[in-house]
Coordinates of C-alpha atoms in Angstrom, one line a residue:
M47 CA 84.0 90.7 113.9
I48 CA 86.9 90.7 114.6
V49 CA 88.1 89.4 118.3
Q50 CA 91.7 90.5 118.4
S51 CA 94.6 88.3 120.3
A52 CA 95.0 89.1 124.2
P53 CA 97.8 88.5 126.7
P54 CA 96.7 85.9 129.1
G55 CA 93.8 87.4 131.8
S56 CA 94.0 90.0 129.3
P57 CA 90.3 92.5 127.7
H58 CA 90.5 91.7 123.7
F59 CA 89.9 94.5 121.7
V60 CA 87.2 93.3 119.6
I61 CA 86.1 95.3 116.1
T62 CA 83.4 94.9 114.3
Q63 CA 84.4 94.2 110.2
V64 CA 82.8 97.1 108.9
D65 CA 84.8 98.9 111.9
H66 CA 88.0 97.1 110.1
A67 CA 87.2 98.5 106.7
R68 CA 87.1 102.0 107.7
F69 CA 90.5 101.3 108.9
S70 CA 91.7 100.1 105.1
G71 CA 89.6 102.5 103.9
Q72 CA 92.1 105.5 106.1
F73 CA 95.3 102.9 104.0
A74 CA 94.2 103.6 100.7
R75 CA 93.7 107.4 100.9
A76 CA 96.7 107.7 101.6
F77 CA 98.1 105.0 99.9
G78 CA 101.1 107.0 96.7
N79 CA 103.8 108.7 96.4
R80 CA 106.7 108.2 93.8
R81 CA 107.5 104.6 94.3
F82 CA 103.9 104.0 94.2
V83 CA 101.3 105.3 91.9
S84 CA 98.2 106.4 93.9
P85 CA 94.9 104.3 92.5
H86 CA 92.8 105.9 89.3
P87 CA 89.6 106.9 90.4
H88 CA 91.3 107.6 93.6
E89 CA 87.6 107.9 95.5
L90 CA 86.0 105.7 94.5
M91 CA 88.6 103.4 95.1
A92 CA 89.2 104.9 98.9
Y93 CA 85.4 104.1 98.9
V94 CA 84.8 100.9 98.3
T95 CA 88.2 99.0 100.5
A96 CA 85.8 101.8 103.8
H97 CA 83.0 100.2 102.9
H98 CA 84.1 96.5 101.8
D99 CA 82.9 94.8 104.5
E100 CA 79.7 96.2 104.9
G101 CA 77.6 93.2 104.1
W102 CA 78.3 92.4 108.0
A103 CA 76.5 95.3 109.6
A104 CA 72.9 92.9 111.0
V105 CA 75.8 90.1 111.6
D106 CA 78.5 92.3 114.3
A107 CA 75.3 93.4 115.1
A108 CA 73.8 90.2 116.9
P109 CA 76.7 89.0 117.0
K110 CA 76.3 84.6 118.5
H111 CA 78.8 83.7 121.9
D112 CA 81.7 81.2 121.4
P113 CA 81.3 79.4 124.2
R114 CA 85.1 78.5 123.4
T115 CA 86.3 80.9 124.3
G116 CA 83.6 83.1 125.6
L117 CA 83.6 86.1 123.8
P118 CA 81.8 87.2 120.1
Y119 CA 82.5 84.2 118.0
H120 CA 85.8 85.4 115.4
L121 CA 85.5 86.3 112.4
T122 CA 86.6 82.6 110.5
Q123 CA 84.8 80.6 112.9
T124 CA 81.3 82.5 112.5
P125 CA 78.2 80.3 111.5
M126 CA 78.4 79.5 108.2
P127 CA 75.1 80.3 107.6
D128 CA 76.2 83.9 109.0
L129 CA 79.3 84.3 107.0
L130 CA 76.7 83.3 104.0
R131 CA 74.6 86.0 104.1
T132 CA 77.2 88.8 104.3
G133 CA 78.8 87.7 101.0
A134 CA 76.7 89.5 98.6
G135 CA 75.5 92.3 101.2
S136 CA 79.0 94.1 100.6
P137 CA 78.4 94.3 97.3
D138 CA 74.6 95.2 97.8
F139 CA 75.5 97.7 99.5
N140 CA 78.8 99.7 97.4
Q141 CA 76.6 99.0 93.4
R142 CA 74.5 101.3 95.6
R143 CA 77.1 104.1 95.8
H144 CA 78.9 103.6 91.6
P145 CA 78.5 100.6 89.4
F146 CA 83.4 99.8 89.9
C147 CA 82.5 99.6 93.4
G148 CA 79.8 97.1 93.5
L149 CA 81.8 95.1 90.8
L150 CA 85.5 95.4 92.9
S151 CA 83.4 94.6 96.2
S152 CA 81.8 92.3 94.2
M153 CA 86.0 90.0 93.0
H154 CA 86.7 90.9 97.0
T155 CA 83.8 88.1 98.2
Y156 CA 84.3 85.3 95.4
G157 CA 87.5 86.0 95.4
L158 CA 87.3 84.8 99.6
Y159 CA 85.9 82.2 98.5
H160 CA 88.7 80.9 95.5
G161 CA 92.1 81.6 97.1
R162 CA 91.9 85.6 96.1
Y163 CA 92.3 84.5 92.0
G164 CA 95.3 83.2 92.9
L165 CA 96.7 85.2 94.9
S166 CA 96.9 82.3 98.4
D167 CA 96.3 79.3 97.8
K168 CA 93.1 78.6 100.9
I169 CA 89.9 77.9 98.4
V170 CA 88.1 78.3 101.0
I171 CA 84.7 76.7 98.7
N172 CA 86.6 73.5 99.3
M173 CA 86.1 74.0 102.9
V174 CA 82.7 75.4 103.1
P175 CA 81.0 71.7 104.7
T176 CA 78.7 70.1 102.8
E177 CA 75.2 70.7 104.1
Y178 CA 76.2 74.7 103.3
R179 CA 78.4 74.1 100.1
A180 CA 75.5 74.6 97.8
D181 CA 74.4 78.2 99.6
A182 CA 77.5 78.9 98.7
Q183 CA 77.7 78.5 95.2
R184 CA 74.7 79.9 94.8
M185 CA 75.2 83.2 96.4
L186 CA 78.9 83.4 94.4
Q187 CA 77.5 81.8 91.1
G188 CA 74.9 85.3 91.8
E189 CA 78.2 86.9 92.3
L190 CA 79.4 86.2 89.3
A191 CA 75.9 87.3 87.0
R192 CA 77.0 91.1 89.6
Q193 CA 80.3 91.1 88.3
A194 CA 79.4 91.2 84.3
A195 CA 76.2 93.1 84.0
L196 CA 78.3 95.8 86.7
K197 CA 81.0 95.5 83.4
E198 CA 79.0 96.1 81.0
Q199 CA 77.3 99.7 82.6
L200 CA 81.3 100.5 82.0
R201 CA 81.2 99.6 78.9
S202 CA 78.0 101.1 78.2
H203 CA 79.7 104.1 79.6
P204 CA 83.0 105.8 77.9
E205 CA 84.7 107.7 80.6
T206 CA 84.5 104.4 82.4
A207 CA 84.6 101.4 78.9
E208 CA 88.1 100.6 81.3
W209 CA 87.4 100.4 83.7
A210 CA 85.5 96.7 83.0
S211 CA 89.4 95.5 81.3
D212 CA 90.6 92.1 83.3
A213 CA 94.2 94.0 84.0
F214 CA 92.0 97.5 85.9
L215 CA 89.9 95.4 87.8
F216 CA 92.8 92.8 89.1
H217 CA 95.4 95.4 89.4
R218 CA 92.5 97.6 92.2
Y219 CA 91.5 93.9 93.1
K220 CA 95.0 94.0 94.0
L221 CA 95.6 96.7 95.8
L222 CA 91.8 96.4 97.9
Q223 CA 93.2 92.9 99.0
F224 CA 96.5 95.2 100.7
F225 CA 94.6 97.4 102.5
D226 CA 92.6 94.2 103.9
M227 CA 95.4 92.4 104.7
L228 CA 97.2 94.9 106.2
A229 CA 94.1 95.9 108.2
L230 CA 93.9 92.6 109.0
Y231 CA 97.5 92.7 110.4
F232 CA 97.2 95.0 113.3
N233 CA 93.3 93.7 113.5
T234 CA 93.9 90.2 114.5
T235 CA 97.2 90.6 116.6
H236 CA 98.0 92.0 119.6
P237 CA 100.7 94.6 119.8
S238 CA 102.3 92.8 121.9
Q239 CA 102.1 90.1 119.9
R240 CA 102.9 91.3 116.2
A241 CA 106.3 89.7 114.8
P242 CA 107.5 90.1 111.4
T243 CA 105.2 89.5 108.0
T244 CA 105.6 90.1 104.7
L245 CA 102.4 91.5 101.6
T246 CA 103.4 90.1 98.4
H247 CA 101.4 91.2 95.6
V248 CA 101.0 94.8 96.2
P249 CA 101.1 97.1 93.5
A250 CA 103.6 99.7 92.7
S251 CA 102.5 100.2 89.8
P252 CA 99.6 98.9 86.8
D253 CA 102.5 96.4 85.8
E254 CA 104.6 95.5 88.9
D255 CA 104.4 94.3 92.0
V256 CA 105.9 94.0 95.3
S257 CA 106.7 92.4 98.2
I258 CA 106.0 94.6 101.2
T259 CA 108.5 93.9 104.8
I260 CA 106.7 94.9 108.3
T261 CA 108.3 94.9 110.8
P262 CA 107.7 96.0 114.6
A263 CA 109.4 99.0 115.1
G264 CA 109.1 100.5 119.8
D265 CA 105.9 102.3 118.8
A266 CA 105.5 102.4 115.4
Y267 CA 106.1 99.8 112.3
V268 CA 108.1 99.7 109.3
L269 CA 107.9 99.3 106.3
S270 CA 110.0 98.7 103.3
P271 CA 109.2 99.7 100.9
Y272 CA 107.2 102.4 101.9
P273 CA 103.7 102.6 100.3
F274 CA 102.3 106.0 101.6
A275 CA 101.9 109.7 101.2
E276 CA 104.5 110.9 104.4
S277 CA 106.8 108.3 106.3
G278 CA 105.0 108.9 110.1
M279 CA 101.8 108.7 109.5
T280 CA 99.0 107.1 112.2
F281 CA 96.0 105.9 111.7
W282 CA 93.6 104.3 114.0
C283 CA 90.4 101.6 114.2
E284 CA 87.7 101.2 116.6
G285 CA 87.0 98.7 118.7
R286 CA 85.6 98.4 122.3
Y287 CA 87.7 96.1 124.8
L288 CA 85.4 92.8 125.5
L289 CA 86.6 90.3 128.9
P290 CA 85.7 86.3 128.2
R291 CA 81.9 85.5 129.7
A292 CA 81.5 81.9 130.9
E293 CA 77.7 82.0 130.5
E294 CA 75.9 82.5 127.1
T295 CA 75.6 86.5 126.2
D296 CA 73.8 89.0 124.9
W297 CA 77.5 90.8 123.3
G298 CA 75.3 93.0 121.2
A299 CA 73.7 94.7 124.5
V300 CA 76.8 94.6 125.4
M301 CA 79.3 96.5 122.6
R302 CA 76.1 99.0 123.0
Q303 CA 77.0 99.7 125.9
T304 CA 79.8 99.3 126.0
P305 CA 82.3 102.3 124.9
C306 CA 84.7 102.8 121.6
E307 CA 88.2 102.9 121.9
R308 CA 90.8 103.9 119.3
E309 CA 94.1 101.8 118.8
T310 CA 96.3 103.9 116.3
V311 CA 98.9 102.8 114.3
T312 CA 102.2 104.4 113.2
L313 CA 104.7 103.5 110.0
I314 CA 107.5 105.0 109.0
A315 CA 108.8 104.2 105.7
G316 CA 111.8 102.2 105.9

């Protein structure tokens, strides 16, 4: 669950991880222009991006109350037993679609605990409380075994053998991280509180990475360089506006009873 920041006294826009992933998937489908190469296989890349957090579905269906905020637990504050439940769930879901989807999803899970394969200096596995460290390591070892098996499946077919190469996979992995981080930029922060930022390691091609700056500009956001098909594209994410509650709350019931609303963002070329 993502609990967006909010001005004092205002409701928070609360987003399930599945809805966050659907938002990310819109970026994957729109990615590519004369400067940025659209990734192959396009449909599978869009699919795994749009479903990269599917393992959160059960956790977000019954979100726990965070007494510190009076809201559901935010992503980074999720109790560790629930967080560990999500780790294998997303690759399980995605590999049913295609071995490539399962492999990239598994890399996403593993990378979250290991500095995004060198793209981040945040090594989450070192922050896991001691009492959960063995469970986390067991889950991550399972993902490495999954990755090895799925690579073998891809190599066994001439049309997908290249997809198992380290260079091919890391290029697509970096794209998935860009789509995820771009969505998180909008999802985690209220529009009035968003500041300029830079996303690094964005592949313009298999051989070139660039940094993309995001700058709020009125009702739109300027991206430079611009990676999508057309300037002025609008993207949207569903969520629910919720106010904190002092008492323990059945947030699953509240979420089901609260209508979804959309937050939209317009991106323009800088």
